[in-house]
Amino acid sequence: MPLRALAGLADVAPTALCRAAEKAVRVLLRAGDGVTLSLARSGDEPPLTVPRDPAREAARRELSKDLYHQNDPGLVQRTLDTLWDWIGDLFGTASTATPGGTLGLLVVVLAVVAVVAALWWRLGTPGRRPTSTPALFDDRPRSAAEHRAAAEAHAAQGHWNQALQERMRAVVRALEERALLDARPGRTADEAAAEAGRSLPAHTDRLRAAAGDFDDVTYGGRRATRQSYTRMAALDVDLERAKPELTAHSPHQTARPARRGAAE
């Protein structure tokens, strides 16, 4: 059965093509007089003439019919073909200007992709840091214990960003409650770390690192991890046990002895 179908198709295709060609020629012949078309009829008959412009227009109308465009690519395919042609020309031009030709260009492209991927992995999602860092706390004041409880609740659910943020707030609030920091609205994490480092110089580097982690997560688009939260929680515990060294820059150096005892 398939062989018969192929045989029938082979018989029909030449006939259809011949009919289409004959139809186009007849249209051209009916267009009038003008340009000479030599048709091989006999040696004694004068040549048949057809006007040039009407013949061209008749051929254009004939070829514009849907019969001749059933297998033409669609708009999307034509757009993709144009795009790929443009990309091919672009790479062809670049390959001639790059040492090593196409292979050298491929190496350069792979190197650029590797650098971008490494930066993305190291720095995280690009984010625009604000020119002025917002305050550490919101409008509703909470105690250090409340911030710790919120941090532990987020950590239990694996929400490390929120857990780290709440633990940093607990660190700063605890220092305020111990009178090692002034309870000042609008303070940023960096400011709190710098001020606390004067009273707790042994923990200055860890305070700065904690403030940097808080800023990266809150304003820089970075993602916190279990390890970063564990470091923040360990700092909170160590600061609770740390004894301050009151210096000339300490906020309560002139406080009464009873106040200093409470701070300790």
mmCIF file with all atom_site columns, C-alpha atoms in Angstrom, residues 25 31 42 72 86 97-98 108 117 133 135 146 155 157 160-161 187 196 199 244-245 247 250 253 256 261:
data_model
loop_
_atom_site.group_PDB
_atom_site.id
_atom_site.type_symbol
_atom_site.label_atom_id
_atom_site.label_alt_id
_atom_site.label_comp_id
_atom_site.label_asym_id
_atom_site.label_entity_id
_atom_site.label_seq_id
_atom_site.pdbx_PDB_ins_code
_atom_site.Cartn_x
_atom_site.Cartn_y
_atom_site.Cartn_z
_atom_site.occupancy
_atom_site.B_iso_or_equiv
_atom_site.pdbx_formal_charge
_atom_site.auth_seq_id
_atom_site.auth_comp_id
_atom_site.auth_asym_id
_atom_site.auth_atom_id
_atom_site.pdbx_PDB_model_num
ATOM 1  C CA . VAL A 1 25  ? 2.508  31.404 -19.201 1.00 0.00 ? 25  VAL A CA 1
ATOM 2  C CA . ALA A 1 31  ? -1.090 40.778 -20.969 1.00 0.00 ? 31  ALA A CA 1
ATOM 3  C CA . SER A 1 42  ? 7.817  27.351 -36.240 1.00 0.00 ? 42  SER A CA 1
ATOM 4  C CA . ASP A 1 72  ? 6.614  29.390 3.600   1.00 0.00 ? 72  ASP A CA 1
ATOM 5  C CA . TRP A 1 86  ? 22.725 37.972 12.959  1.00 0.00 ? 86  TRP A CA 1
ATOM 6  C CA . ALA A 1 97  ? 39.347 39.384 15.250  1.00 0.00 ? 97  ALA A CA 1
ATOM 7  C CA . THR A 1 98  ? 40.134 36.944 18.108  1.00 0.00 ? 98  THR A CA 1
ATOM 8  C CA . VAL A 1 108 ? 36.918 33.828 25.887  1.00 0.00 ? 108 VAL A CA 1
ATOM 9  C CA . ALA A 1 117 ? 29.061 32.799 37.813  1.00 0.00 ? 117 ALA A CA 1
ATOM 10 C CA . THR A 1 133 ? 21.532 52.599 56.090  1.00 0.00 ? 133 THR A CA 1
ATOM 11 C CA . ALA A 1 135 ? 17.752 51.970 61.474  1.00 0.00 ? 135 ALA A CA 1
ATOM 12 C CA . GLU A 1 146 ? 11.750 38.893 72.820  1.00 0.00 ? 146 GLU A CA 1
ATOM 13 C CA . ALA A 1 155 ? 15.775 29.308 63.068  1.00 0.00 ? 155 ALA A CA 1
ATOM 14 C CA . GLN A 1 157 ? 11.758 26.846 60.614  1.00 0.00 ? 157 GLN A CA 1
ATOM 15 C CA . TRP A 1 160 ? 17.921 32.012 58.455  1.00 0.00 ? 160 TRP A CA 1
ATOM 16 C CA . ASN A 1 161 ? 17.618 35.571 57.154  1.00 0.00 ? 161 ASN A CA 1
ATOM 17 C CA . ARG A 1 187 ? 20.984 53.601 65.417  1.00 0.00 ? 187 ARG A CA 1
ATOM 18 C CA . ALA A 1 196 ? 29.993 48.596 71.680  1.00 0.00 ? 196 ALA A CA 1
ATOM 19 C CA . SER A 1 199 ? 33.416 49.018 75.965  1.00 0.00 ? 199 SER A CA 1
ATOM 20 C CA . PRO A 1 244 ? 33.010 45.826 79.954  1.00 0.00 ? 244 PRO A CA 1
ATOM 21 C CA . GLU A 1 245 ? 36.146 47.937 80.079  1.00 0.00 ? 245 GLU A CA 1
ATOM 22 C CA . THR A 1 247 ? 37.057 54.023 78.905  1.00 0.00 ? 247 THR A CA 1
ATOM 23 C CA . SER A 1 250 ? 32.126 54.776 77.308  1.00 0.00 ? 250 SER A CA 1
ATOM 24 C CA . GLN A 1 253 ? 31.778 56.413 82.575  1.00 0.00 ? 253 GLN A CA 1
ATOM 25 C CA . ARG A 1 256 ? 27.212 56.343 89.921  1.00 0.00 ? 256 ARG A CA 1
ATOM 26 C CA . GLY A 1 261 ? 27.558 47.574 89.108  1.00 0.00 ? 261 GLY A CA 1
#
